[in-house]
Amino acid sequence: MLTFEEKLNIIESFPQLVRKDVSLNRVNFHFPESQFEKKIVVYHLHPNGNGFVYAAGLPGYEVDNKGLVNIREFSAPALILLLEDAIKSLSTVETVETLEETWVNDNQFELTLLNEDLDTWLVYAGDLLDGAFNSYKEAANYLEEEGFRRK
């Protein structure tokens, strides 16, 4: 098990992280450049060697309900890899390719279903916006209820 000082040295070697001292001699490290609301990468690193790193969504780590993994027993290489992975995951926003589908009704009138970002689905009648939805399923249900089917 690494000591508090060894863990601190490893974490402080990441220039992207900003140290924030908190209560009971614990230390947090923030990642101000995070592309998400989540900014704390290292949470409550304690002089007894206990501490947590945010690893939600990272494969191979057992996380708690807050997305944190306990680093008490981590080796130096394992801690470095975890920090690299955590910073990388908070640095990039997943993008989706623009999805465009044409839907048609029995009268051969066409509507376009377009996804321009992760959580907005738009229905267009030509250049006019007909509706905006939070999911593909919601948009597709609307189109089907209006008598349209995928072309």
GROMACS .gro file of C-alpha atoms in nm:
model
  151
    1MET     CA    1   0.000   0.000   0.000
    2LEU     CA    2   0.128   0.344  -0.093
    3THR     CA    3   0.161   0.601   0.182
    4PHE     CA    4  -0.037   0.923   0.183
    5GLU     CA    5   0.274   1.112   0.073
    6GLU     CA    6   0.340   0.869  -0.215
    7LYS     CA    7  -0.018   0.899  -0.336
    8LEU     CA    8  -0.001   1.276  -0.300
    9ASN     CA    9   0.319   1.289  -0.507
   10ILE     CA   10   0.164   1.080  -0.783
   11ILE     CA   11  -0.155   1.285  -0.792
   12GLU     CA   12   0.033   1.617  -0.783
   13SER     CA   13   0.236   1.502  -1.084
   14PHE     CA   14  -0.078   1.560  -1.292
   15PRO     CA   15  -0.068   1.933  -1.373
   16GLN     CA   16  -0.436   1.926  -1.482
   17LEU     CA   17  -0.545   1.866  -1.123
   18VAL     CA   18  -0.585   2.141  -0.865
   19ARG     CA   19  -0.542   2.061  -0.497
   20LYS     CA   20  -0.814   2.162  -0.249
   21ASP     CA   21  -0.755   2.093   0.119
   22VAL     CA   22  -1.072   1.990   0.303
   23SER     CA   23  -1.163   1.898   0.661
   24LEU     CA   24  -0.987   1.636   0.877
   25ASN     CA   25  -0.657   1.675   0.684
   26ARG     CA   26  -0.816   1.527   0.373
   27VAL     CA   27  -0.737   1.650   0.024
   28ASN     CA   28  -0.949   1.671  -0.290
   29PHE     CA   29  -0.816   1.728  -0.641
   30HIS     CA   30  -1.033   1.907  -0.894
   31PHE     CA   31  -1.013   1.895  -1.272
   32PRO     CA   32  -1.127   2.245  -1.376
   33GLU     CA   33  -1.118   2.157  -1.747
   34SER     CA   34  -1.378   1.881  -1.707
   35GLN     CA   35  -1.635   1.882  -1.986
   36PHE     CA   36  -1.897   1.772  -1.733
   37GLU     CA   37  -2.043   1.902  -1.408
   38LYS     CA   38  -1.819   1.654  -1.227
   39LYS     CA   39  -1.496   1.835  -1.137
   40ILE     CA   40  -1.359   1.633  -0.842
   41VAL     CA   41  -1.127   1.353  -0.959
   42VAL     CA   42  -0.967   1.264  -0.625
   43TYR     CA   43  -1.202   1.272  -0.329
   44HIS     CA   44  -1.105   1.274   0.040
   45LEU     CA   45  -0.748   1.149   0.016
   46HIS     CA   46  -0.672   1.093   0.384
   47PRO     CA   47  -0.339   1.069   0.570
   48ASN     CA   48  -0.430   0.709   0.663
   49GLY     CA   49  -0.396   0.620   0.292
   50ASN     CA   50  -0.764   0.596   0.214
   51GLY     CA   51  -0.913   0.795  -0.071
   52PHE     CA   52  -1.130   0.776  -0.378
   53VAL     CA   53  -1.103   0.849  -0.748
   54TYR     CA   54  -1.398   0.920  -0.976
   55ALA     CA   55  -1.424   0.627  -1.219
   56ALA     CA   56  -1.790   0.616  -1.325
   57GLY     CA   57  -1.820   0.454  -1.664
   58LEU     CA   58  -1.462   0.331  -1.673
   59PRO     CA   59  -1.435  -0.041  -1.744
   60GLY     CA   60  -1.250  -0.263  -1.497
   61TYR     CA   61  -1.317  -0.066  -1.179
   62GLU     CA   62  -1.556  -0.147  -0.898
   63VAL     CA   63  -1.727   0.182  -0.815
   64ASP     CA   64  -1.974   0.280  -0.546
   65ASN     CA   65  -2.309   0.450  -0.610
   66LYS     CA   66  -2.130   0.785  -0.655
   67GLY     CA   67  -1.896   0.647  -0.921
   68LEU     CA   68  -1.595   0.640  -0.687
   69VAL     CA   69  -1.334   0.368  -0.654
   70ASN     CA   70  -1.139   0.324  -0.330
   71ILE     CA   71  -0.763   0.361  -0.390
   72ARG     CA   72  -0.639   0.244  -0.049
   73GLU     CA   73  -0.467  -0.068  -0.188
   74PHE     CA   74  -0.363   0.068  -0.528
   75SER     CA   75  -0.004   0.036  -0.650
   76ALA     CA   76   0.171   0.332  -0.810
   77PRO     CA   77   0.119   0.208  -1.170
   78ALA     CA   78  -0.247   0.127  -1.100
   79LEU     CA   79  -0.309   0.471  -0.950
   80ILE     CA   80  -0.138   0.646  -1.241
   81LEU     CA   81  -0.345   0.451  -1.492
   82LEU     CA   82  -0.668   0.522  -1.304
   83LEU     CA   83  -0.593   0.895  -1.290
   84GLU     CA   84  -0.507   0.903  -1.661
   85ASP     CA   85  -0.832   0.721  -1.743
   86ALA     CA   86  -1.040   0.945  -1.515
   87ILE     CA   87  -0.896   1.266  -1.660
   88LYS     CA   88  -0.940   1.138  -2.015
   89SER     CA   89  -1.303   1.040  -1.951
   90LEU     CA   90  -1.382   1.386  -1.812
   91SER     CA   91  -1.197   1.558  -2.098
   92THR     CA   92  -1.401   1.429  -2.386
   93VAL     CA   93  -1.765   1.466  -2.462
   94GLU     CA   94  -1.910   1.173  -2.649
   95THR     CA   95  -2.031   1.278  -2.988
   96VAL     CA   96  -2.281   1.111  -3.207
   97GLU     CA   97  -2.300   1.121  -3.580
   98THR     CA   98  -2.592   1.319  -3.708
   99LEU     CA   99  -2.875   1.080  -3.779
  100GLU     CA  100  -3.123   1.178  -4.047
  101GLU     CA  101  -3.425   0.971  -4.143
  102THR     CA  102  -3.705   1.039  -4.386
  103TRP     CA  103  -4.054   0.940  -4.280
  104VAL     CA  104  -4.348   0.929  -4.519
  105ASN     CA  105  -4.727   0.899  -4.483
  106ASP     CA  106  -4.988   0.741  -4.714
  107ASN     CA  107  -5.016   1.068  -4.911
  108GLN     CA  108  -4.638   1.058  -4.979
  109PHE     CA  109  -4.584   1.364  -4.759
  110GLU     CA  110  -4.233   1.350  -4.610
  111LEU     CA  111  -4.099   1.457  -4.272
  112THR     CA  112  -3.734   1.447  -4.168
  113LEU     CA  113  -3.623   1.318  -3.828
  114LEU     CA  114  -3.285   1.465  -3.736
  115ASN     CA  115  -3.058   1.412  -3.436
  116GLU     CA  116  -2.805   1.693  -3.404
  117ASP     CA  117  -2.674   1.623  -3.053
  118LEU     CA  118  -2.694   1.361  -2.780
  119ASP     CA  119  -3.039   1.443  -2.649
  120THR     CA  120  -3.244   1.640  -2.902
  121TRP     CA  121  -3.444   1.486  -3.185
  122LEU     CA  122  -3.605   1.726  -3.431
  123VAL     CA  123  -3.884   1.667  -3.683
  124TYR     CA  124  -3.888   1.893  -3.988
  125ALA     CA  125  -4.148   1.948  -4.257
  126GLY     CA  126  -3.918   2.087  -4.525
  127ASP     CA  127  -3.738   2.378  -4.358
  128LEU     CA  128  -4.003   2.420  -4.087
  129LEU     CA  129  -3.956   2.268  -3.744
  130ASP     CA  130  -4.254   2.046  -3.663
  131GLY     CA  131  -4.144   1.916  -3.323
  132ALA     CA  132  -3.857   1.861  -3.078
  133PHE     CA  133  -3.818   1.550  -2.863
  134ASN     CA  134  -3.588   1.422  -2.588
  135SER     CA  135  -3.539   1.075  -2.736
  136TYR     CA  136  -3.557   0.886  -3.062
  137LYS     CA  137  -3.835   0.669  -2.922
  138GLU     CA  138  -4.043   0.973  -2.832
  139ALA     CA  139  -3.998   1.123  -3.181
  140ALA     CA  140  -4.069   0.793  -3.357
  141ASN     CA  141  -4.386   0.741  -3.149
  142TYR     CA  142  -4.505   1.088  -3.249
  143LEU     CA  143  -4.440   1.019  -3.617
  144GLU     CA  144  -4.614   0.682  -3.604
  145GLU     CA  145  -4.917   0.835  -3.425
  146GLU     CA  146  -4.936   1.092  -3.706
  147GLY     CA  147  -4.945   0.814  -3.965
  148PHE     CA  148  -4.582   0.822  -4.079
  149ARG     CA  149  -4.341   0.533  -4.132
  150ARG     CA  150  -3.971   0.520  -4.209
  151LYS     CA  151  -3.900   0.544  -4.578
   0.00000   0.00000   0.00000
